[in-house]
GROMACS .gro file of C-alpha atoms in nm:
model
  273
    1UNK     CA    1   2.935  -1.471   0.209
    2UNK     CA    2   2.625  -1.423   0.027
    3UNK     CA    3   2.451  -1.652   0.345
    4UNK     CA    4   2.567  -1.398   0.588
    5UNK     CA    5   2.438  -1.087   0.371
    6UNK     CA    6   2.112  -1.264   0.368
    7UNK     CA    7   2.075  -1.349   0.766
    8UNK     CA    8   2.202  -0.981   0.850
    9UNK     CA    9   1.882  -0.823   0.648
   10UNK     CA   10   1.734  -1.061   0.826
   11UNK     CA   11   1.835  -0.997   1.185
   12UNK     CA   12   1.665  -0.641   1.256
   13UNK     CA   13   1.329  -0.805   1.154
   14UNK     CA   14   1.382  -1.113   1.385
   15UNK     CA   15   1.497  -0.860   1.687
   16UNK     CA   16   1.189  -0.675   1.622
   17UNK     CA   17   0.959  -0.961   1.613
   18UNK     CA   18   1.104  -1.105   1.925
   19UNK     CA   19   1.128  -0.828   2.161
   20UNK     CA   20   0.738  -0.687   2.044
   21UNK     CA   21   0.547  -0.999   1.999
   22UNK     CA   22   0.771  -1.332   2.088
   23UNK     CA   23   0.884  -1.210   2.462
   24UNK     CA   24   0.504  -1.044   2.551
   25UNK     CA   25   0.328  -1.387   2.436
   26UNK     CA   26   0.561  -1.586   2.650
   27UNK     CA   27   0.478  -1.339   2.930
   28UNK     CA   28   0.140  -1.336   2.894
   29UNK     CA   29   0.169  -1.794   2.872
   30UNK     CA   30   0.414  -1.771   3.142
   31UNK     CA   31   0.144  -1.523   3.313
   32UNK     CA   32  -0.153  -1.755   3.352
   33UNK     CA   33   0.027  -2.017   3.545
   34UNK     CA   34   0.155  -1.843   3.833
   35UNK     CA   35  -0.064  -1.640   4.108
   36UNK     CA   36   0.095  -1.460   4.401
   37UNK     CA   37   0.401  -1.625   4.295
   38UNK     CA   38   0.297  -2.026   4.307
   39UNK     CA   39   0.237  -2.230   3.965
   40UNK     CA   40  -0.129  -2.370   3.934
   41UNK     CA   41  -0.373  -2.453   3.651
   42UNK     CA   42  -0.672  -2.288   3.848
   43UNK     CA   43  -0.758  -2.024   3.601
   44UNK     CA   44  -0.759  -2.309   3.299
   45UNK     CA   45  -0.983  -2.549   3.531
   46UNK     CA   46  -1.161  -2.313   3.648
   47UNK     CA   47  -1.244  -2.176   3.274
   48UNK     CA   48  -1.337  -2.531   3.193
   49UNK     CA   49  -1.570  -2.638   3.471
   50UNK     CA   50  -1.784  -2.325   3.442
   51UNK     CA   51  -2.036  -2.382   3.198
   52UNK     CA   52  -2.100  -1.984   3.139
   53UNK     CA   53  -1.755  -1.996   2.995
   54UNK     CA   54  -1.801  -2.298   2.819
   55UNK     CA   55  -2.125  -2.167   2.643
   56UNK     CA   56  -1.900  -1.849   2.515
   57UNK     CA   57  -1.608  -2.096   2.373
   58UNK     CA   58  -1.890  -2.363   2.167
   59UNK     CA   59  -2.046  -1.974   2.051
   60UNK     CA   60  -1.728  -1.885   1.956
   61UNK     CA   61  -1.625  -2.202   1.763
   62UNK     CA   62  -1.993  -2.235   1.613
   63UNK     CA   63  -2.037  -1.889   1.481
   64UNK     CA   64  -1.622  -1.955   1.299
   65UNK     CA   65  -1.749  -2.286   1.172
   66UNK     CA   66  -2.051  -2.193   0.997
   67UNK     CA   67  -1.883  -1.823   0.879
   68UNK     CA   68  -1.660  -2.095   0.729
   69UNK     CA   69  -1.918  -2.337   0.575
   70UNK     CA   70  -2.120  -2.002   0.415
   71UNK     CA   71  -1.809  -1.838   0.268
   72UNK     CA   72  -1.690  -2.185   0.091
   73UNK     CA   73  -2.070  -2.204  -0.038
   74UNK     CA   74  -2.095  -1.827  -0.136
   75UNK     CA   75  -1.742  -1.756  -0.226
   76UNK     CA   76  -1.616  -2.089  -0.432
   77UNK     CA   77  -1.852  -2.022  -0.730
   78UNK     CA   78  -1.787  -1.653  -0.733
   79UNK     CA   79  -1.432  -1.729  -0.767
   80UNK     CA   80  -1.436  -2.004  -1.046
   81UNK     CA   81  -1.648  -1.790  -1.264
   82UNK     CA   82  -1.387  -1.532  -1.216
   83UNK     CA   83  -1.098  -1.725  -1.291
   84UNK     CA   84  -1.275  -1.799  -1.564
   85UNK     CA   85  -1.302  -1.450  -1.724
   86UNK     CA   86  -1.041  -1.285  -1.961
   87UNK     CA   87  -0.761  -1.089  -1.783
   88UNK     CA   88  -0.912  -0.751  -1.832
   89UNK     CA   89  -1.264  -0.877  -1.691
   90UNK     CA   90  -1.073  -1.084  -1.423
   91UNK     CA   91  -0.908  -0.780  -1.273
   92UNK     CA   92  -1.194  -0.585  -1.232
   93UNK     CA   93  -1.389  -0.862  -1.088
   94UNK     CA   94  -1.159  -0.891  -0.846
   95UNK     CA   95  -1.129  -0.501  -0.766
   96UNK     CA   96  -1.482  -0.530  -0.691
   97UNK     CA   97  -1.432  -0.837  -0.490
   98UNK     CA   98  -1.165  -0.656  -0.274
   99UNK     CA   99  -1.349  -0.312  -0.267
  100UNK     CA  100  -1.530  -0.410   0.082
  101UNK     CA  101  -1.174  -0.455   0.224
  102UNK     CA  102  -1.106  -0.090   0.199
  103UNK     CA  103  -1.396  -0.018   0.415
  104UNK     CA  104  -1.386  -0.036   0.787
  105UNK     CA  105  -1.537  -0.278   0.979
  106UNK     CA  106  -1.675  -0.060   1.211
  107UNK     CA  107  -1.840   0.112   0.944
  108UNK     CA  108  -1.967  -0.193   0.796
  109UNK     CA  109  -2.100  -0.365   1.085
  110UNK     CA  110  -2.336  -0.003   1.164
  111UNK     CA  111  -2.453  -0.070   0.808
  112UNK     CA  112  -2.566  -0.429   0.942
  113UNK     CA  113  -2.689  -0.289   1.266
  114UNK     CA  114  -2.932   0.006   1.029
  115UNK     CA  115  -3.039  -0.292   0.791
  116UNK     CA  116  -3.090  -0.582   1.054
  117UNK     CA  117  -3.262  -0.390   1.320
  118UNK     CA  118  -3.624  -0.450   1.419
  119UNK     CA  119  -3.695  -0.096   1.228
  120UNK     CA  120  -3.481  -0.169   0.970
  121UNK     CA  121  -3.461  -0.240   0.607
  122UNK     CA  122  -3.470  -0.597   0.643
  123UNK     CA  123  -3.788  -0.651   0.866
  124UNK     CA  124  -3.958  -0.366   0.738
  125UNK     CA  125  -3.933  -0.518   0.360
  126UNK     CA  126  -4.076  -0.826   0.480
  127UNK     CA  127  -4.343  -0.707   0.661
  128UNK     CA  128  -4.449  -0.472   0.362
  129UNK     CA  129  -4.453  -0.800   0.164
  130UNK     CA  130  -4.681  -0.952   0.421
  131UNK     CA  131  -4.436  -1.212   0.475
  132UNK     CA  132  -4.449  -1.160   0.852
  133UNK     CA  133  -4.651  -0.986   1.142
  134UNK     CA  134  -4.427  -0.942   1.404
  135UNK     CA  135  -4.025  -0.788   1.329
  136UNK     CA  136  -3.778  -1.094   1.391
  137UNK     CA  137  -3.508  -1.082   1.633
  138UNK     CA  138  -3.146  -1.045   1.419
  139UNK     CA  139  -2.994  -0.818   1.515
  140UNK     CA  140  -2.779  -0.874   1.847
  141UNK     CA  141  -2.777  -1.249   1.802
  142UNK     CA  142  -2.526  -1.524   1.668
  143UNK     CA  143  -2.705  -1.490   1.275
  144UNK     CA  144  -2.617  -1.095   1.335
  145UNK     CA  145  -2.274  -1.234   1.417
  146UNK     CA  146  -2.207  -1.502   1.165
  147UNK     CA  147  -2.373  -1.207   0.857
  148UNK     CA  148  -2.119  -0.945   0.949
  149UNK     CA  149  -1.816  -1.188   0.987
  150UNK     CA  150  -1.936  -1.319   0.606
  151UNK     CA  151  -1.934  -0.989   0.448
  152UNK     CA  152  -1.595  -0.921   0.641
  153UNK     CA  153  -1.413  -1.200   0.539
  154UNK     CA  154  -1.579  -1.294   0.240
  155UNK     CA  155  -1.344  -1.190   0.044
  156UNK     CA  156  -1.072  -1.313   0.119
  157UNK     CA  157  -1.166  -1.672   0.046
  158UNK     CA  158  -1.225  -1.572  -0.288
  159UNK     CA  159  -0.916  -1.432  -0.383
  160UNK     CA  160  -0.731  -1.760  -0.210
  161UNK     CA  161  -1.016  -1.994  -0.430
  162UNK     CA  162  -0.940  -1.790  -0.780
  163UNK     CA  163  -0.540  -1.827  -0.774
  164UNK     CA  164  -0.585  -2.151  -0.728
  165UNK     CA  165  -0.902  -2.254  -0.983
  166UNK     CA  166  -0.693  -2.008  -1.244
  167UNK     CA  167  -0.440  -2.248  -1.251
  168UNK     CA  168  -0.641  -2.538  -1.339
  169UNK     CA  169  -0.601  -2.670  -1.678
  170UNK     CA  170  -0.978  -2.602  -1.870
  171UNK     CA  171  -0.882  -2.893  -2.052
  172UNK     CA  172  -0.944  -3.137  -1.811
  173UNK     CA  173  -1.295  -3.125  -1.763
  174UNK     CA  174  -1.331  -3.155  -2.167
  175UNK     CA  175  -1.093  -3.461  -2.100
  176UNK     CA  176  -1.340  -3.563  -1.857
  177UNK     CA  177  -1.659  -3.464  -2.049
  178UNK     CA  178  -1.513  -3.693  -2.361
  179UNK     CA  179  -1.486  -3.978  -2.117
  180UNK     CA  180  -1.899  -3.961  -2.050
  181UNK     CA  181  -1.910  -3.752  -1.770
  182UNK     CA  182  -2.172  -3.479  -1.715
  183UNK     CA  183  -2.072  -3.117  -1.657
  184UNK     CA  184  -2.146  -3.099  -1.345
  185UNK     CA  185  -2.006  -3.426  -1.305
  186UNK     CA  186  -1.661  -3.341  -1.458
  187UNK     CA  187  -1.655  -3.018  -1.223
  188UNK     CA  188  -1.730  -3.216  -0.880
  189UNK     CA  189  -1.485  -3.467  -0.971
  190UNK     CA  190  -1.219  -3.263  -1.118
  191UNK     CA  191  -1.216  -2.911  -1.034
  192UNK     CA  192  -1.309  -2.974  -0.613
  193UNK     CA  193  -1.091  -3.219  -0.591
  194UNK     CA  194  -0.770  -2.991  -0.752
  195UNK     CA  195  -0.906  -2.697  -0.544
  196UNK     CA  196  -0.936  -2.824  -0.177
  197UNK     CA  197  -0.581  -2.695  -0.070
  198UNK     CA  198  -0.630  -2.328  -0.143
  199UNK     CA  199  -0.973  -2.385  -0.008
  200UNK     CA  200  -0.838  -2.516   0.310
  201UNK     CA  201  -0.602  -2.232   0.330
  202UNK     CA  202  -0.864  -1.987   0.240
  203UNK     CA  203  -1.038  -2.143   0.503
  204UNK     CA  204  -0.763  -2.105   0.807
  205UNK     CA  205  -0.777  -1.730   0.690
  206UNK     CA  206  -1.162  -1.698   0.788
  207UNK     CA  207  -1.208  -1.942   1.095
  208UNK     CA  208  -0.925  -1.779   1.247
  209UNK     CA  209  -1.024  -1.429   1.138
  210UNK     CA  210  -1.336  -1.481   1.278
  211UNK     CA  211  -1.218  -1.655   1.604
  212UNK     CA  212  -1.014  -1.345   1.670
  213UNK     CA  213  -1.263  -1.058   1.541
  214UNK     CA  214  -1.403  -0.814   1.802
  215UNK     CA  215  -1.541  -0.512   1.671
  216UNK     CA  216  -1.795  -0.715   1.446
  217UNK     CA  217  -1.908  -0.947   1.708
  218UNK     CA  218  -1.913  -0.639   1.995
  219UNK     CA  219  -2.116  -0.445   1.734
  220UNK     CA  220  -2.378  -0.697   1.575
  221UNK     CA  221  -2.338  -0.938   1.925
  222UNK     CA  222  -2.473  -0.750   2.161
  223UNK     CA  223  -2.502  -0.893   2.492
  224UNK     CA  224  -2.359  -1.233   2.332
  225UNK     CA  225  -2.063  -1.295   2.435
  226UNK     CA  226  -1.764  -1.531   2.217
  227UNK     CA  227  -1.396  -1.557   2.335
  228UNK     CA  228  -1.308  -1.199   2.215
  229UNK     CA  229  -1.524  -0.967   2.369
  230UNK     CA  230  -1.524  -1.157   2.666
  231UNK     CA  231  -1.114  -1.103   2.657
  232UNK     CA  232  -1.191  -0.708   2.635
  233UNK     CA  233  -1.470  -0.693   2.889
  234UNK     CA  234  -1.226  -0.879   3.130
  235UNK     CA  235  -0.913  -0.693   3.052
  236UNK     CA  236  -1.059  -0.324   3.044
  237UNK     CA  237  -1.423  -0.321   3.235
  238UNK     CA  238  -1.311  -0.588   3.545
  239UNK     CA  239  -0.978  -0.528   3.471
  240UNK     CA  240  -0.913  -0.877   3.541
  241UNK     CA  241  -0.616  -0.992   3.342
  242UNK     CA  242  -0.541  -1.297   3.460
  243UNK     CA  243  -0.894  -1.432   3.335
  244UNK     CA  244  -0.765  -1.217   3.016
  245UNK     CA  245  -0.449  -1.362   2.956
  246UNK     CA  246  -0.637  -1.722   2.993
  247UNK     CA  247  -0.885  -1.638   2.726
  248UNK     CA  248  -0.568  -1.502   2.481
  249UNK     CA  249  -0.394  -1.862   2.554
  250UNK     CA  250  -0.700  -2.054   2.450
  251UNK     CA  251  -0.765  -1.817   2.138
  252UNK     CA  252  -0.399  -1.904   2.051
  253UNK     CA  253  -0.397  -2.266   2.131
  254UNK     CA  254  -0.699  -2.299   1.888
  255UNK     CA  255  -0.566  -2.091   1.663
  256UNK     CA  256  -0.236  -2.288   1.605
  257UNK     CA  257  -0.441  -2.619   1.627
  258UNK     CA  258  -0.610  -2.515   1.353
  259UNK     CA  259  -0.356  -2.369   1.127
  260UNK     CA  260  -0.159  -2.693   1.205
  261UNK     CA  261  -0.436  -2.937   1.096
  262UNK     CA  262  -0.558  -2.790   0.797
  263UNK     CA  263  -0.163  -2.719   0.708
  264UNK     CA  264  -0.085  -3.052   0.732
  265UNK     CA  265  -0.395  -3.161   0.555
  266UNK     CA  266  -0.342  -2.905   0.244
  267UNK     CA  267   0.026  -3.086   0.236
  268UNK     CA  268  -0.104  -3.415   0.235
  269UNK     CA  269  -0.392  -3.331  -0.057
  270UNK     CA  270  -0.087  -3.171  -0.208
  271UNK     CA  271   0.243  -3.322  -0.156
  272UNK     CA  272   0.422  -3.139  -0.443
  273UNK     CA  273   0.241  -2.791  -0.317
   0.00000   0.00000   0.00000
């Protein structure tokens, strides 16, 4: 009885999720293989022989990756020395962590645009330095790109990293420093090791948020193009949506490729979760 209490809650949510998001994905796959009512594959091959479109995907993929790589390298130490802090010091640590969250992207990636500019703060402190002659081109380029997807999503790995480093016993790196290991040592061959699946998960949560982003990239890209912008200017400028509804099939194929590898490789790091 209990069972059927529990799937009846359930049911409005499922009907919800299926007639607003399940049915108008399997439209929109269903969509992209029929033209003038005849199945082909044209808009896929033709998406994949063209290497315009292939230079947006490898942007795309290379500006997630290495917003990836920077917020494990920024965001893991940030978060141990947090979890490291007493509860009272913890939770504000982590207000101020979250704080850029409550700001909108839009109005962050303007901030960017005003500090990155060739007039900006950026370029105009280093040539007041004398460290260069000429302003440098970084605003409207993949660096604009990757810099406004790191303070976006930034983070986010860090609250992932911190629930799972708090829950680390301390006393295994004394364990290991007792044995003759090194600080450092102890912390690369403990700590890392303990902490890779809520890095990998924290790390889903920012490749895919940054595969899927728009207003950052449309903002800080400029005239660079990656999968998501390219999906707008098809849909709503050439208002072209069967070359739209390709692009949202690849962004989900990857999407689900990744979430499924790094999935299965957090469970296999981590069999007991």
């Amino acid at each position: 009885m209990k069972k059927k209490v529990i799937y009846l809650l359930l049911l409005p949510g499922l009907l919800f999720l299926t007639a607003f998001m399940l049915v108008p994905l399997l439209f929109t796959v269903v969509g992209t293989f029929f033209q003038e009512g005849q199945f082909t594959i044209s808009g896929y091959s033709y998406f994949f022989k063209d290497p315009y479109f292939l230079k947006i995907l490898w942007t795309t993929l290379r500006v997630s990756l290495l917003t990836t790589l920077i917020c494990i390298v920024l965001g893991f130490p940030v978060a141990y020395y947090i979890s490291k802090q007493s509860p009272r010091k913890k939770g504000l640590l982590l207000a101020l962590a979250i704080f850029p969250l409550l700001t909108s992207s839009v109005v962050r990636s303007f901030s960017w645009m005003i500090i990155l500019g060739k007039k900006g703060l950026f370029n105009n402190a280093l040539i007041s330095l004398g460290i260069i002659s000429e302003p440098l081109e970084i605003l409207y380029t993949p660096t604009a790109m990757m810099i406004g997807l790191v303070h976006l999503f930034l983070p986010l790995i860090i609250m992932t990293l911190v629930g799972v480093l708090e829950n680390i016993d301390p006393d295994l790196i004394k364990a290991a420093e007792s044995l003759g290991a090194k600080r450092f040592t102890a912390f690369y061959k403990v700590i890392v090791p303990l902490s890779v699946p809520g890095l990998i998960m924290g790390s889903i949560l920012v490749f895919v948020g940054s595969l899927t982003a728009y207003t950052t990239p449309a903002l800080l890209g400029g005239k660079q193009r990656v999968l998501s912008t390219f999906l707008y200017q098809n849909a709503m400028t050439l208002n072209d949506w069967q070359r739209a509804s390709v692009l949202a099939v690849i962004m989900m194929v990857i999407t689900f490729a990744v979430i499924t590898v790094m999935s299965k490789l957090a469970t296999r790091l981590n069999p007991k979760g």
